Amino acid sequence: MEWSFDIRSGLLVGAFLTLLIGVVLAFVARAMPLPFRPAMNWWVAATLLQPAGFVLLSQRDQLPAWVTIVVANTCIAGAFAAYAIALRRFHRLKVPWGLLAGLLGLAVAVSAWFGLVQPDLTRRLIAISVVLAVMLGYCAWSIYRGPDVRGLVRHVAGGAFLVATVIMAYRALALTWDPGQVIAVFQLTPVQLMTYAIGSVLPVVATVGFLLLCTDRSQHELERAARMDYLTDVYNRRAIEELGTRAIAGARRHGMPLALQVVDIDDFKHINDELGHAAGDLALVRAVERIRACLRAEDLLGRLGGEEFIVLMPNTDGAAAVAAAERIREAFSERPLHLNGQTRRVTLSIGVAVLAPADRLFSQLLQRGDRAMYAAKHAGRDLVMADAMSGWDNAPD
């Protein structure tokens, strides 16, 4: 018994599944976090355009050629462009509107020229295959070059687009090598079967992969939110204490010094009382920006609570830590902060402590740094003081 397969029926089945996915995604998009919705909306558009193209394509000989050739290929190429836009939006990358519009226009032009003006099935299939391969390849590239996607999750959607790219490129090469192997659009040949099969499977697999990317991103953002201070975007107390414990273990293991700074904004209550809490929040944000500008890449900044911050400085001895603290202090005392249209001079009291042999817990090192910070406040504020166990009784002149 000979095996047979009706490509038209396959296209309609694929179109129905893709349309179903698009409808479901349209409802799911409403429940997605707000940052994901622009990308999700473009993905929904892609899953609605592609089945429209498949349905029109399957109606060859039933509808006018300009509909089943030009409009159908425009819908399919538009769907692939929408996938690319969705992926760029998801990764918060710039969308190459000109490139995608150019590829879409090229798909329309070759479909019209080789479908209506100078009908040539082989050349049309070669040209449209090249255009679609470029679009699909760009989608795969956008996934693998995404700045925040790592691990196996990206291979689901990325692999689907890569396979589709290879198949489209293969069809173009195969028809260029042997133009006579396809003499009808729905001729059942291996190259045509692979092309229509991947067209039907791609939306399903790629959509699963895209949803996995969204889930992975959500998971990372939840984990990050649990470790970061919501206002200043630095490590919260729990995270900085965990990092401090690891830093102590690393310093002892490698025989390297470790310094800690406790930084407190002087008279912060006056800012809240006189300018309002919004200005106080802005002062904290601006303070973090200025402190960060004085730190090295390897230094870690966290918020202990209120207006009190902590800086962990790996491989730093007492002298270097006090010098760094002086730079931070001077960055504030010499330049006022601009808060909601008002200029306010803000000073810091900074305590410095260096890991000592007696320190077994991070809390001990932190306690000594905190004690030094209060000593700076009691000495008049706008000062850097070092804990006595660090080998520095006070800041250098």
Short mmCIF file of N, CA, C and O in Angstrom, two decimals, residues 239-312:
data_model
loop_
_atom_site.label_atom_id
_atom_site.label_comp_id
_atom_site.label_asym_id
_atom_site.label_seq_id
_atom_site.Cartn_x
_atom_site.Cartn_y
_atom_site.Cartn_z
N ALA A 239 20.81 39.88 51.70
CA ALA A 239 21.74 39.50 50.65
C ALA A 239 23.16 39.92 50.98
O ALA A 239 24.11 39.16 50.77
N ILE A 240 23.34 41.15 51.50
CA ILE A 240 24.69 41.62 51.78
C ILE A 240 25.31 40.83 52.92
O ILE A 240 26.53 40.62 52.95
N GLU A 241 24.50 40.37 53.86
CA GLU A 241 25.04 39.53 54.93
C GLU A 241 25.47 38.18 54.39
O GLU A 241 26.51 37.63 54.81
N GLU A 242 24.71 37.61 53.47
CA GLU A 242 25.12 36.35 52.84
C GLU A 242 26.41 36.53 52.05
O GLU A 242 27.34 35.71 52.13
N LEU A 243 26.48 37.63 51.30
CA LEU A 243 27.69 37.91 50.52
C LEU A 243 28.88 38.18 51.44
O LEU A 243 30.01 37.81 51.13
N GLY A 244 28.62 38.84 52.57
CA GLY A 244 29.69 39.08 53.53
C GLY A 244 30.24 37.80 54.12
O GLY A 244 31.46 37.64 54.29
N THR A 245 29.35 36.85 54.43
CA THR A 245 29.80 35.55 54.96
C THR A 245 30.67 34.83 53.94
O THR A 245 31.70 34.25 54.28
N ARG A 246 30.25 34.86 52.66
CA ARG A 246 31.05 34.23 51.61
C ARG A 246 32.39 34.95 51.44
O ARG A 246 33.42 34.32 51.20
N ALA A 247 32.35 36.28 51.53
CA ALA A 247 33.59 37.05 51.36
C ALA A 247 34.59 36.73 52.46
O ALA A 247 35.81 36.63 52.20
N ILE A 248 34.10 36.55 53.69
CA ILE A 248 35.00 36.19 54.79
C ILE A 248 35.63 34.82 54.53
O ILE A 248 36.84 34.62 54.70
N ALA A 249 34.80 33.86 54.09
CA ALA A 249 35.32 32.52 53.80
C ALA A 249 36.37 32.58 52.69
O ALA A 249 37.42 31.94 52.76
N GLY A 250 36.10 33.36 51.66
CA GLY A 250 37.06 33.48 50.56
C GLY A 250 38.33 34.17 50.98
O GLY A 250 39.43 33.77 50.57
N ALA A 251 38.22 35.21 51.81
CA ALA A 251 39.40 35.92 52.27
C ALA A 251 40.29 35.02 53.12
O ALA A 251 41.52 35.02 52.97
N ARG A 252 39.69 34.22 53.98
CA ARG A 252 40.49 33.30 54.82
C ARG A 252 41.10 32.19 53.96
O ARG A 252 42.25 31.78 54.19
N ARG A 253 40.33 31.70 53.00
CA ARG A 253 40.84 30.61 52.17
C ARG A 253 42.05 31.05 51.34
O ARG A 253 43.01 30.29 51.17
N HIS A 254 42.01 32.26 50.84
CA HIS A 254 43.08 32.73 49.95
C HIS A 254 44.09 33.62 50.67
O HIS A 254 45.03 34.12 50.03
N GLY A 255 43.89 33.82 51.96
CA GLY A 255 44.84 34.63 52.72
C GLY A 255 44.87 36.09 52.27
O GLY A 255 45.95 36.71 52.22
N MET A 256 43.71 36.66 51.97
CA MET A 256 43.64 38.03 51.47
C MET A 256 42.85 38.89 52.44
O MET A 256 41.99 38.39 53.17
N PRO A 257 43.14 40.19 52.48
CA PRO A 257 42.40 41.08 53.39
C PRO A 257 40.99 41.34 52.89
O PRO A 257 40.68 41.17 51.70
N LEU A 258 40.15 41.77 53.79
CA LEU A 258 38.78 42.13 53.46
C LEU A 258 38.39 43.32 54.32
O LEU A 258 38.56 43.29 55.54
N ALA A 259 37.89 44.37 53.67
CA ALA A 259 37.49 45.57 54.39
C ALA A 259 36.00 45.80 54.24
O ALA A 259 35.37 45.34 53.28
N LEU A 260 35.47 46.52 55.21
CA LEU A 260 34.05 46.84 55.23
C LEU A 260 33.87 48.30 55.60
O LEU A 260 34.58 48.83 56.47
N GLN A 261 32.95 48.97 54.92
CA GLN A 261 32.59 50.35 55.26
C GLN A 261 31.12 50.39 55.64
O GLN A 261 30.28 49.80 54.94
N VAL A 262 30.81 51.06 56.73
CA VAL A 262 29.42 51.35 57.08
C VAL A 262 29.21 52.84 56.85
O VAL A 262 29.88 53.68 57.46
N VAL A 263 28.31 53.17 55.93
CA VAL A 263 28.11 54.55 55.48
C VAL A 263 26.72 55.02 55.94
O VAL A 263 25.72 54.37 55.64
N ASP A 264 26.69 56.14 56.63
CA ASP A 264 25.41 56.67 57.12
C ASP A 264 25.28 58.13 56.69
O ASP A 264 26.23 58.92 56.80
N ILE A 265 24.10 58.49 56.19
CA ILE A 265 23.84 59.87 55.78
C ILE A 265 23.53 60.69 57.02
O ILE A 265 22.62 60.36 57.79
N ASP A 266 24.28 61.76 57.23
CA ASP A 266 24.10 62.60 58.42
C ASP A 266 22.79 63.38 58.35
O ASP A 266 22.42 63.90 57.29
N ASP A 267 22.13 63.47 59.49
CA ASP A 267 20.91 64.30 59.64
C ASP A 267 19.88 64.01 58.54
O ASP A 267 19.23 64.92 58.02
N PHE A 268 19.72 62.74 58.21
CA PHE A 268 18.79 62.39 57.13
C PHE A 268 17.35 62.71 57.52
O PHE A 268 16.53 63.06 56.66
N LYS A 269 17.06 62.65 58.80
CA LYS A 269 15.69 62.94 59.26
C LYS A 269 15.29 64.37 58.89
O LYS A 269 14.12 64.64 58.59
N HIS A 270 16.26 65.28 58.89
CA HIS A 270 15.94 66.67 58.55
C HIS A 270 15.49 66.80 57.10
O HIS A 270 14.64 67.64 56.78
N ILE A 271 16.07 65.96 56.21
CA ILE A 271 15.65 66.00 54.81
C ILE A 271 14.19 65.57 54.69
O ILE A 271 13.40 66.22 54.00
N ASN A 272 13.84 64.49 55.36
CA ASN A 272 12.44 64.02 55.32
C ASN A 272 11.49 65.05 55.91
O ASN A 272 10.41 65.32 55.37
N ASP A 273 11.90 65.65 57.05
CA ASP A 273 11.01 66.59 57.75
C ASP A 273 10.84 67.89 56.97
O ASP A 273 9.74 68.46 56.93
N GLU A 274 11.92 68.37 56.35
CA GLU A 274 11.88 69.68 55.71
C GLU A 274 11.45 69.62 54.25
O GLU A 274 10.79 70.53 53.75
N LEU A 275 11.85 68.55 53.54
CA LEU A 275 11.57 68.48 52.11
C LEU A 275 10.53 67.42 51.76
O LEU A 275 10.06 67.37 50.62
N GLY A 276 10.21 66.55 52.70
CA GLY A 276 9.22 65.50 52.44
C GLY A 276 9.88 64.15 52.15
O GLY A 276 11.06 64.07 51.82
N HIS A 277 9.08 63.11 52.28
CA HIS A 277 9.62 61.76 52.12
C HIS A 277 10.02 61.47 50.67
O HIS A 277 10.92 60.67 50.42
N ALA A 278 9.34 62.09 49.72
CA ALA A 278 9.73 61.88 48.32
C ALA A 278 11.14 62.38 48.09
O ALA A 278 11.95 61.74 47.40
N ALA A 279 11.47 63.54 48.67
CA ALA A 279 12.83 64.06 48.56
C ALA A 279 13.82 63.17 49.30
O ALA A 279 14.96 62.98 48.85
N GLY A 280 13.36 62.61 50.43
CA GLY A 280 14.23 61.68 51.15
C GLY A 280 14.55 60.44 50.34
O GLY A 280 15.70 59.98 50.29
N ASP A 281 13.53 59.90 49.67
CA ASP A 281 13.76 58.75 48.80
C ASP A 281 14.72 59.10 47.66
O ASP A 281 15.61 58.33 47.31
N LEU A 282 14.52 60.27 47.09
CA LEU A 282 15.40 60.71 46.00
C LEU A 282 16.82 60.89 46.50
O LEU A 282 17.79 60.56 45.79
N ALA A 283 16.97 61.39 47.74
CA ALA A 283 18.30 61.56 48.31
C ALA A 283 19.01 60.21 48.44
O ALA A 283 20.22 60.10 48.19
N LEU A 284 18.26 59.16 48.82
CA LEU A 284 18.86 57.83 48.93
C LEU A 284 19.31 57.32 47.57
O LEU A 284 20.39 56.75 47.43
N VAL A 285 18.47 57.53 46.55
CA VAL A 285 18.82 57.09 45.20
C VAL A 285 20.06 57.83 44.70
O VAL A 285 20.99 57.23 44.14
N ARG A 286 20.08 59.16 44.87
CA ARG A 286 21.23 59.95 44.43
C ARG A 286 22.48 59.58 45.22
O ARG A 286 23.60 59.58 44.67
N ALA A 287 22.31 59.29 46.49
CA ALA A 287 23.46 58.90 47.31
C ALA A 287 24.08 57.60 46.80
O ALA A 287 25.30 57.47 46.71
N VAL A 288 23.23 56.63 46.46
CA VAL A 288 23.73 55.37 45.93
C VAL A 288 24.49 55.60 44.63
O VAL A 288 25.56 55.01 44.41
N GLU A 289 23.95 56.43 43.75
CA GLU A 289 24.62 56.72 42.48
C GLU A 289 26.01 57.30 42.73
O GLU A 289 26.99 56.93 42.06
N ARG A 290 26.12 58.20 43.69
CA ARG A 290 27.40 58.84 43.96
C ARG A 290 28.38 57.88 44.64
O ARG A 290 29.58 57.91 44.35
N ILE A 291 27.87 57.04 45.53
CA ILE A 291 28.75 56.05 46.17
C ILE A 291 29.27 55.07 45.14
O ILE A 291 30.47 54.74 45.10
N ARG A 292 28.39 54.59 44.26
CA ARG A 292 28.79 53.62 43.24
C ARG A 292 29.90 54.18 42.34
O ARG A 292 30.80 53.46 41.92
N ALA A 293 29.81 55.48 42.06
CA ALA A 293 30.81 56.09 41.19
C ALA A 293 32.21 56.06 41.80
O ALA A 293 33.21 56.19 41.08
N CYS A 294 32.29 55.89 43.11
CA CYS A 294 33.58 55.88 43.81
C CYS A 294 34.12 54.47 44.04
O CYS A 294 35.23 54.31 44.57
N LEU A 295 33.34 53.44 43.69
CA LEU A 295 33.71 52.07 44.00
C LEU A 295 34.35 51.37 42.81
O LEU A 295 34.19 51.79 41.66
N ARG A 296 35.03 50.27 43.11
CA ARG A 296 35.58 49.41 42.06
C ARG A 296 34.52 48.42 41.62
O ARG A 296 33.49 48.25 42.26
N ALA A 297 34.81 47.75 40.52
CA ALA A 297 33.84 46.78 39.99
C ALA A 297 33.62 45.64 40.97
O ALA A 297 32.52 45.08 41.05
N GLU A 298 34.64 45.26 41.70
CA GLU A 298 34.52 44.11 42.61
C GLU A 298 33.92 44.45 43.96
O GLU A 298 33.61 43.56 44.77
N ASP A 299 33.76 45.74 44.28
CA ASP A 299 33.16 46.13 45.55
C ASP A 299 31.65 45.88 45.52
O ASP A 299 31.01 46.00 44.48
N LEU A 300 31.11 45.56 46.69
CA LEU A 300 29.69 45.24 46.81
C LEU A 300 29.00 46.27 47.69
O LEU A 300 29.47 46.56 48.80
N LEU A 301 27.89 46.79 47.21
CA LEU A 301 27.15 47.83 47.93
C LEU A 301 25.79 47.30 48.34
O LEU A 301 25.07 46.71 47.54
N GLY A 302 25.44 47.51 49.62
CA GLY A 302 24.15 47.06 50.12
C GLY A 302 23.55 48.08 51.06
O GLY A 302 24.23 49.00 51.54
N ARG A 303 22.26 47.93 51.29
CA ARG A 303 21.55 48.83 52.20
C ARG A 303 21.17 48.05 53.46
O ARG A 303 20.44 47.06 53.39
N LEU A 304 21.65 48.54 54.59
CA LEU A 304 21.34 47.88 55.86
C LEU A 304 19.94 48.24 56.33
O LEU A 304 19.28 47.47 57.03
N GLY A 305 19.49 49.41 55.96
CA GLY A 305 18.17 49.88 56.38
C GLY A 305 18.21 51.38 56.54
O GLY A 305 19.26 51.96 56.84
N GLY A 306 17.07 52.02 56.33
CA GLY A 306 17.02 53.46 56.48
C GLY A 306 18.02 54.15 55.57
O GLY A 306 18.08 53.91 54.37
N GLU A 307 18.86 55.02 56.18
CA GLU A 307 19.88 55.75 55.42
C GLU A 307 21.27 55.16 55.62
O GLU A 307 22.28 55.82 55.39
N GLU A 308 21.35 53.90 56.04
CA GLU A 308 22.62 53.26 56.35
C GLU A 308 22.97 52.23 55.27
O GLU A 308 22.15 51.37 54.93
N PHE A 309 24.19 52.32 54.76
CA PHE A 309 24.64 51.44 53.69
C PHE A 309 25.93 50.74 54.11
O PHE A 309 26.61 51.17 55.06
N ILE A 310 26.24 49.69 53.39
CA ILE A 310 27.46 48.94 53.67
C ILE A 310 28.19 48.68 52.36
O ILE A 310 27.57 48.43 51.32
N VAL A 311 29.51 48.78 52.41
CA VAL A 311 30.35 48.50 51.25
C VAL A 311 31.33 47.40 51.63
O VAL A 311 32.08 47.54 52.61
N LEU A 312 31.31 46.31 50.89
CA LEU A 312 32.27 45.23 51.07
C LEU A 312 33.38 45.39 50.05
O LEU A 312 33.11 45.52 48.85
#
